[in-house]
Amino acid sequence: MVTGLLAGYNATVLAYGQTGSGKTHTMGTAHQPGGATEGVIPRVIAALFAGIAGLPDGDSISLRVAFIEIHREEIRDLLVGGESHVTIRDAPGHAGGVVLVGVKELEVRTVAQMAAALADGSLARATAATGMNHRSSRSHAIFTIHVERRGADSADVTRAKMHLVDLAGSERAKRTKAEGQRLKEGIQINKGLLALGNVISALGDDKRRHAGGHVPYRDSKLTRLLQDSLGGNSRTVMVACISPADANLDETLSTLKYANRARNITNKPTLNLSANASEEVAKLRRALAASRAEVEHLRASGGTASPT
């Protein structure tokens, strides 16, 4: 997926599962670098810079990162200290159909800088103790890497993004023993996950998909932000985190059913060329088509090609 990102293809990795099942550990948003237990995001960062080092001479790369959380249906920028006001705006001509207004995109040049952004943002996440997890994530977190690559030919520019998503855990109030504020948070978490499940169900249903049925992306901010990742222009992997404990059987089965529905989704990843590059490619294709048409005409008439 990292190789594809450098080539201009969007990518997404998201972890889903009940609270306490290891999603944050798996994704690495707690960022404990080094060793065999390092999570997905630190490994992606290392692989990305290794891939950049192997690019042809003359290629230039620009990297930016953003880190947000969705907490009680409000979007918060984790790379900005204090309160932040981030909103979603529809942008039909933009990749994914939406843009985030007010989010900070930090330019980075080294592994250390990108890892520091991950670590700083992770410390700012909303967490709290529940009956099932002493440090439960109370928000959905999305760490996004934006890659712009320009080849030696300046017309060849690709722009792609990779979402790395640590979803809040699905919860049952009876088991988490949540009360007051924690209970309200749990309701909002489950609401967002339900909306995500409804989108997955709609996209995974062959009959509904072929009939052009409605996909309820707009039911939550999470599903709006992940619209490209689910059924859109992205290569997407979903990691289902489960518990081996007998006491968690119901939640484990629910997670596996959720993941099984996700397997039926068909995405349509495409190469993300910049507008200038797309125009240049279109111009070359038109010229090639004209040349082929001339060749066919000359073959038919027995003539010779005109000088160009």
Tab-separated table of C-alpha atoms in Angstrom:
chain	number	residue	atom	x	y	z
A	1	MET	CA	0.000	0.000	0.000
A	2	VAL	CA	2.903	2.360	0.691
A	3	THR	CA	4.355	1.604	-2.740
A	4	GLY	CA	0.973	2.434	-4.253
A	5	LEU	CA	0.800	5.657	-2.221
A	6	LEU	CA	4.107	6.805	-3.717
A	7	ALA	CA	2.789	5.886	-7.161
A	8	GLY	CA	-0.295	8.096	-6.674
A	9	TYR	CA	-2.973	5.766	-5.263
A	10	ASN	CA	-4.989	6.543	-2.125
A	11	ALA	CA	-4.902	4.049	0.737
A	12	THR	CA	-6.678	3.432	4.038
A	13	VAL	CA	-6.057	1.131	6.990
A	14	LEU	CA	-8.702	1.089	9.715
A	15	ALA	CA	-8.954	-0.936	12.910
A	16	TYR	CA	-12.363	-1.944	14.265
A	17	GLY	CA	-13.353	-3.920	17.345
A	18	GLN	CA	-14.769	-3.793	20.850
A	19	THR	CA	-13.209	-1.597	23.479
A	20	GLY	CA	-10.011	-3.098	24.895
A	21	SER	CA	-9.413	-5.430	21.928
A	22	GLY	CA	-6.105	-3.835	20.902
A	23	LYS	CA	-6.979	-1.358	18.148
A	24	THR	CA	-4.771	1.465	19.402
A	25	HIS	CA	-1.930	-0.978	20.035
A	26	THR	CA	-2.350	-2.456	16.541
A	27	MET	CA	-2.440	0.903	14.759
A	28	GLY	CA	0.354	2.351	16.868
A	29	THR	CA	-1.345	5.614	17.744
A	30	ALA	CA	0.057	5.212	21.243
A	31	HIS	CA	3.412	5.277	19.384
A	32	GLN	CA	5.838	3.157	21.309
A	33	PRO	CA	8.631	3.017	18.701
A	34	GLY	CA	10.992	0.125	18.161
A	35	GLY	CA	10.746	-3.617	18.523
A	36	ALA	CA	8.437	-6.294	17.209
A	37	THR	CA	5.368	-4.752	18.894
A	38	GLU	CA	5.543	-1.508	16.911
A	39	GLY	CA	2.174	-0.636	15.389
A	40	VAL	CA	0.978	-0.106	11.828
A	41	ILE	CA	1.497	3.661	11.645
A	42	PRO	CA	5.158	3.717	12.774
A	43	ARG	CA	5.835	0.891	10.297
A	44	VAL	CA	4.091	2.826	7.510
A	45	ILE	CA	6.231	5.870	8.312
A	46	ALA	CA	9.431	3.803	8.133
A	47	ALA	CA	8.356	2.094	4.895
A	48	LEU	CA	7.366	5.425	3.335
A	49	PHE	CA	10.761	7.024	3.869
A	50	ALA	CA	12.523	3.846	2.755
A	51	GLY	CA	10.456	3.978	-0.438
A	52	ILE	CA	11.301	7.646	-0.972
A	53	ALA	CA	15.005	6.856	-0.654
A	54	GLY	CA	14.655	4.379	-3.524
A	55	LEU	CA	12.926	6.742	-5.965
A	56	PRO	CA	14.642	7.684	-9.239
A	57	ASP	CA	16.988	10.661	-9.224
A	58	GLY	CA	15.162	13.825	-10.162
A	59	ASP	CA	11.870	12.913	-8.473
A	60	SER	CA	10.788	15.312	-5.726
A	61	ILE	CA	8.456	14.503	-2.840
A	62	SER	CA	6.369	16.763	-0.621
A	63	LEU	CA	4.877	15.274	2.567
A	64	ARG	CA	2.181	16.719	4.820
A	65	VAL	CA	0.384	15.124	7.760
A	66	ALA	CA	-2.897	15.866	9.502
A	67	PHE	CA	-4.214	14.252	12.686
A	68	ILE	CA	-7.826	14.636	13.798
A	69	GLU	CA	-10.253	12.975	16.154
A	70	ILE	CA	-14.035	12.772	16.028
A	71	HIS	CA	-15.323	13.074	19.584
A	72	ARG	CA	-19.078	13.225	20.197
A	73	GLU	CA	-19.593	14.130	16.505
A	74	GLU	CA	-17.213	17.097	16.768
A	75	ILE	CA	-13.972	17.180	14.774
A	76	ARG	CA	-10.887	18.222	16.714
A	77	ASP	CA	-7.425	18.939	15.303
A	78	LEU	CA	-4.889	17.007	17.376
A	79	LEU	CA	-1.931	18.971	15.972
A	80	VAL	CA	-3.247	22.280	17.317
A	81	GLY	CA	-3.077	23.079	21.005
A	82	GLY	CA	-6.309	23.960	22.773
A	83	GLU	CA	-9.693	24.120	21.101
A	84	SER	CA	-9.897	23.883	17.329
A	85	HIS	CA	-12.805	24.464	14.995
A	86	VAL	CA	-12.724	22.033	12.092
A	87	THR	CA	-15.694	21.614	9.789
A	88	ILE	CA	-16.526	19.419	6.807
A	89	ARG	CA	-17.427	21.121	3.571
A	90	ASP	CA	-18.808	19.469	0.462
A	91	ALA	CA	-16.413	19.782	-2.481
A	92	PRO	CA	-17.732	17.792	-5.455
A	93	GLY	CA	-14.620	18.469	-7.542
A	94	HIS	CA	-12.262	17.462	-4.733
A	95	ALA	CA	-10.956	13.959	-4.127
A	96	GLY	CA	-13.374	12.254	-1.733
A	97	GLY	CA	-16.090	14.829	-2.244
A	98	VAL	CA	-15.346	16.683	1.022
A	99	VAL	CA	-12.647	18.911	2.478
A	100	LEU	CA	-11.779	19.722	6.078
A	101	VAL	CA	-11.849	23.444	6.759
A	102	GLY	CA	-9.546	24.664	9.526
A	103	VAL	CA	-7.370	21.568	9.846
A	104	LYS	CA	-3.601	21.960	10.109
A	105	GLU	CA	-1.493	20.092	7.563
A	106	LEU	CA	2.059	19.921	8.863
A	107	GLU	CA	4.878	19.689	6.323
A	108	VAL	CA	7.428	17.044	7.314
A	109	ARG	CA	10.772	16.031	5.852
A	110	THR	CA	12.065	13.259	8.116
A	111	VAL	CA	10.939	10.114	9.928
A	112	ALA	CA	11.505	11.905	13.237
A	113	GLN	CA	9.251	14.826	12.282
A	114	MET	CA	6.398	12.575	11.170
A	115	ALA	CA	6.769	10.361	14.249
A	116	ALA	CA	6.722	13.457	16.470
A	117	ALA	CA	3.441	14.588	14.885
A	118	LEU	CA	1.971	11.148	15.602
A	119	ALA	CA	3.210	11.170	19.201
A	120	ASP	CA	2.078	14.735	19.948
A	121	GLY	CA	-1.369	14.172	18.473
A	122	SER	CA	-1.812	10.866	20.270
A	123	LEU	CA	-1.177	12.518	23.629
A	124	ALA	CA	-3.976	14.996	22.892
A	125	ARG	CA	-6.611	12.307	22.198
A	126	ALA	CA	-9.688	11.996	24.373
A	127	THR	CA	-9.295	8.951	26.653
A	128	ALA	CA	-10.953	7.780	29.864
A	129	ALA	CA	-11.198	4.745	32.099
A	130	THR	CA	-14.133	2.364	31.668
A	131	GLY	CA	-15.057	-0.954	33.205
A	132	MET	CA	-13.302	-2.758	30.327
A	133	ASN	CA	-10.291	-0.536	29.618
A	134	HIS	CA	-8.391	1.729	31.996
A	135	ARG	CA	-7.359	4.008	29.095
A	136	SER	CA	-10.154	3.687	26.561
A	137	SER	CA	-10.050	5.873	23.443
A	138	ARG	CA	-13.209	7.985	23.459
A	139	SER	CA	-12.849	9.155	19.873
A	140	HIS	CA	-12.203	7.998	16.328
A	141	ALA	CA	-8.701	9.112	15.309
A	142	ILE	CA	-7.538	9.598	11.714
A	143	PHE	CA	-3.849	10.167	10.940
A	144	THR	CA	-3.545	11.226	7.291
A	145	ILE	CA	-0.384	11.345	5.190
A	146	HIS	CA	-0.524	13.475	2.035
A	147	VAL	CA	2.068	12.715	-0.645
A	148	GLU	CA	2.808	14.881	-3.672
A	149	ARG	CA	5.322	13.463	-6.126
A	150	ARG	CA	6.775	15.327	-9.074
A	151	GLY	CA	8.806	13.440	-11.631
A	152	ALA	CA	11.829	14.743	-13.478
A	153	ASP	CA	9.285	15.854	-16.084
A	154	SER	CA	7.499	18.642	-14.182
A	155	ALA	CA	4.202	17.812	-15.906
A	156	ASP	CA	4.077	14.440	-14.148
A	157	VAL	CA	2.591	15.174	-10.704
A	158	THR	CA	0.629	12.770	-8.493
A	159	ARG	CA	-1.179	13.603	-5.261
A	160	ALA	CA	-2.376	10.829	-2.965
A	161	LYS	CA	-3.330	10.364	0.671
A	162	MET	CA	-3.280	7.572	3.214
A	163	HIS	CA	-5.796	7.462	6.083
A	164	LEU	CA	-4.702	5.469	9.141
A	165	VAL	CA	-7.779	5.081	11.320
A	166	ASP	CA	-8.054	4.012	14.952
A	167	LEU	CA	-11.785	3.678	15.591
A	168	ALA	CA	-13.199	4.024	19.082
A	169	GLY	CA	-14.305	0.704	20.548
A	170	SER	CA	-17.847	-0.546	20.200
A	171	GLU	CA	-19.407	-0.606	23.663
A	172	ARG	CA	-22.176	-2.136	25.726
A	173	ALA	CA	-23.020	0.106	28.653
A	174	LYS	CA	-23.759	-2.871	30.908
A	175	ARG	CA	-20.230	-4.215	30.477
A	176	THR	CA	-18.338	-0.911	30.481
A	177	LYS	CA	-20.291	0.263	33.564
A	178	ALA	CA	-20.370	3.712	31.998
A	179	GLU	CA	-22.345	6.476	33.686
A	180	GLY	CA	-22.953	10.168	33.098
A	181	GLN	CA	-20.416	11.668	30.680
A	182	ARG	CA	-18.896	8.275	29.827
A	183	LEU	CA	-22.351	6.892	29.005
A	184	LYS	CA	-23.091	9.836	26.684
A	185	GLU	CA	-19.734	9.319	24.983
A	186	GLY	CA	-20.488	5.636	24.540
A	187	ILE	CA	-23.815	6.451	22.896
A	188	GLN	CA	-22.090	8.809	20.441
A	189	ILE	CA	-19.360	6.244	19.720
A	190	ASN	CA	-21.928	3.556	18.970
A	191	LYS	CA	-23.905	5.992	16.826
A	192	GLY	CA	-20.872	6.638	14.622
A	193	LEU	CA	-20.054	2.937	14.401
A	194	LEU	CA	-23.676	2.142	13.548
A	195	ALA	CA	-23.526	4.670	10.696
A	196	LEU	CA	-20.295	3.056	9.506
A	197	GLY	CA	-21.935	-0.370	9.700
A	198	ASN	CA	-24.908	0.859	7.669
A	199	VAL	CA	-22.569	2.170	4.958
A	200	ILE	CA	-20.681	-1.130	4.904
A	201	SER	CA	-23.959	-3.066	4.684
A	202	ALA	CA	-25.223	-0.889	1.822
A	203	LEU	CA	-21.975	-1.232	-0.117
A	204	GLY	CA	-21.675	-4.956	0.580
A	205	ASP	CA	-25.196	-5.751	-0.635
A	206	ASP	CA	-24.881	-6.711	-4.314
A	207	LYS	CA	-28.562	-6.097	-5.072
A	208	ARG	CA	-28.586	-2.627	-3.515
A	209	ARG	CA	-25.285	-1.697	-5.136
A	210	HIS	CA	-26.279	-2.790	-8.638
A	211	ALA	CA	-29.656	-1.065	-8.269
A	212	GLY	CA	-27.892	2.180	-7.407
A	213	GLY	CA	-29.307	2.158	-3.880
A	214	HIS	CA	-28.662	4.976	-1.423
A	215	VAL	CA	-25.468	4.731	0.643
A	216	PRO	CA	-25.913	6.735	3.890
A	217	TYR	CA	-22.506	8.438	3.983
A	218	ARG	CA	-24.027	11.625	5.402
A	219	ASP	CA	-25.345	9.963	8.577
A	220	SER	CA	-22.138	10.737	10.487
A	221	LYS	CA	-18.958	12.768	10.155
A	222	LEU	CA	-16.909	9.575	10.290
A	223	THR	CA	-18.587	8.086	7.225
A	224	ARG	CA	-18.396	11.381	5.332
A	225	LEU	CA	-14.646	11.560	5.911
A	226	LEU	CA	-14.178	7.908	4.920
A	227	GLN	CA	-16.377	8.105	1.830
A	228	ASP	CA	-13.389	7.631	-0.491
A	229	SER	CA	-12.139	4.726	1.623
A	230	LEU	CA	-15.403	2.780	1.437
A	231	GLY	CA	-16.534	2.050	-2.095
A	232	GLY	CA	-14.511	4.911	-3.572
A	233	ASN	CA	-11.058	5.852	-4.799
A	234	SER	CA	-8.837	4.013	-2.316
A	235	ARG	CA	-7.084	0.762	-1.573
A	236	THR	CA	-8.509	-0.132	1.830
A	237	VAL	CA	-7.673	-2.687	4.517
A	238	MET	CA	-9.853	-3.267	7.572
A	239	VAL	CA	-8.268	-4.884	10.641
A	240	ALA	CA	-10.805	-6.650	12.872
A	241	CYS	CA	-9.558	-6.747	16.475
A	242	ILE	CA	-11.132	-9.426	18.667
A	243	SER	CA	-10.702	-10.942	22.113
A	244	PRO	CA	-10.098	-14.656	22.809
A	245	ALA	CA	-12.000	-14.452	26.119
A	246	ASP	CA	-15.249	-16.440	26.432
A	247	ALA	CA	-16.855	-13.448	28.136
A	248	ASN	CA	-16.412	-11.452	24.925
A	249	LEU	CA	-18.025	-14.021	22.609
A	250	ASP	CA	-20.959	-11.810	21.582
A	251	GLU	CA	-18.721	-8.829	20.781
A	252	THR	CA	-16.259	-11.066	18.919
A	253	LEU	CA	-19.007	-12.529	16.725
A	254	SER	CA	-20.364	-9.044	16.060
A	255	THR	CA	-16.920	-7.814	14.971
A	256	LEU	CA	-16.401	-10.799	12.661
A	257	LYS	CA	-19.812	-10.277	11.044
A	258	TYR	CA	-18.963	-6.607	10.572
A	259	ALA	CA	-15.666	-7.532	8.911
A	260	ASN	CA	-17.333	-10.155	6.729
A	261	ARG	CA	-19.713	-7.528	5.357
A	262	ALA	CA	-16.764	-5.249	4.643
A	263	ARG	CA	-15.167	-7.988	2.524
A	264	ASN	CA	-17.956	-7.582	-0.028
A	265	ILE	CA	-17.176	-3.918	-0.729
A	266	THR	CA	-15.600	-3.154	-4.097
A	267	ASN	CA	-13.471	-0.019	-4.266
A	268	LYS	CA	-12.365	1.762	-7.436
A	269	PRO	CA	-8.815	3.032	-6.868
A	270	THR	CA	-7.507	5.273	-9.630
A	271	LEU	CA	-4.240	7.089	-10.225
A	272	ASN	CA	-4.441	10.618	-8.813
A	273	LEU	CA	-2.802	12.866	-11.390
A	274	SER	CA	-2.799	16.608	-10.826
A	275	ALA	CA	-4.932	18.747	-13.118
A	276	ASN	CA	-1.899	19.871	-15.133
A	277	ALA	CA	-0.644	16.324	-15.492
A	278	SER	CA	-4.092	15.088	-16.477
A	279	GLU	CA	-4.323	17.776	-19.151
A	280	GLU	CA	-0.881	16.849	-20.454
A	281	VAL	CA	-1.796	13.163	-20.574
A	282	ALA	CA	-5.065	13.972	-22.344
A	283	LYS	CA	-3.184	16.119	-24.873
A	284	LEU	CA	-0.700	13.320	-25.571
A	285	ARG	CA	-3.519	10.809	-25.952
A	286	ARG	CA	-5.292	13.079	-28.426
A	287	ALA	CA	-2.072	13.514	-30.403
A	288	LEU	CA	-1.500	9.756	-30.391
A	289	ALA	CA	-5.060	9.097	-31.549
A	290	ALA	CA	-4.657	11.646	-34.356
A	291	SER	CA	-1.378	10.048	-35.449
A	292	ARG	CA	-2.927	6.590	-35.477
A	293	ALA	CA	-5.878	7.867	-37.498
A	294	GLU	CA	-3.487	9.426	-40.023
A	295	VAL	CA	-1.515	6.192	-40.296
A	296	GLU	CA	-4.697	4.213	-40.927
A	297	HIS	CA	-5.807	6.742	-43.541
A	298	LEU	CA	-2.454	6.590	-45.320
A	299	ARG	CA	-2.462	2.808	-45.292
A	300	ALA	CA	-5.890	2.813	-46.857
A	301	SER	CA	-4.920	5.372	-49.525
A	302	GLY	CA	-1.386	4.116	-50.145
A	303	GLY	CA	0.047	7.552	-49.432
A	304	THR	CA	2.881	8.759	-47.220
A	305	ALA	CA	2.806	10.507	-43.874
A	306	SER	CA	3.001	14.261	-43.775
A	307	PRO	CA	6.003	15.739	-41.954
A	308	THR	CA	5.363	16.832	-38.343
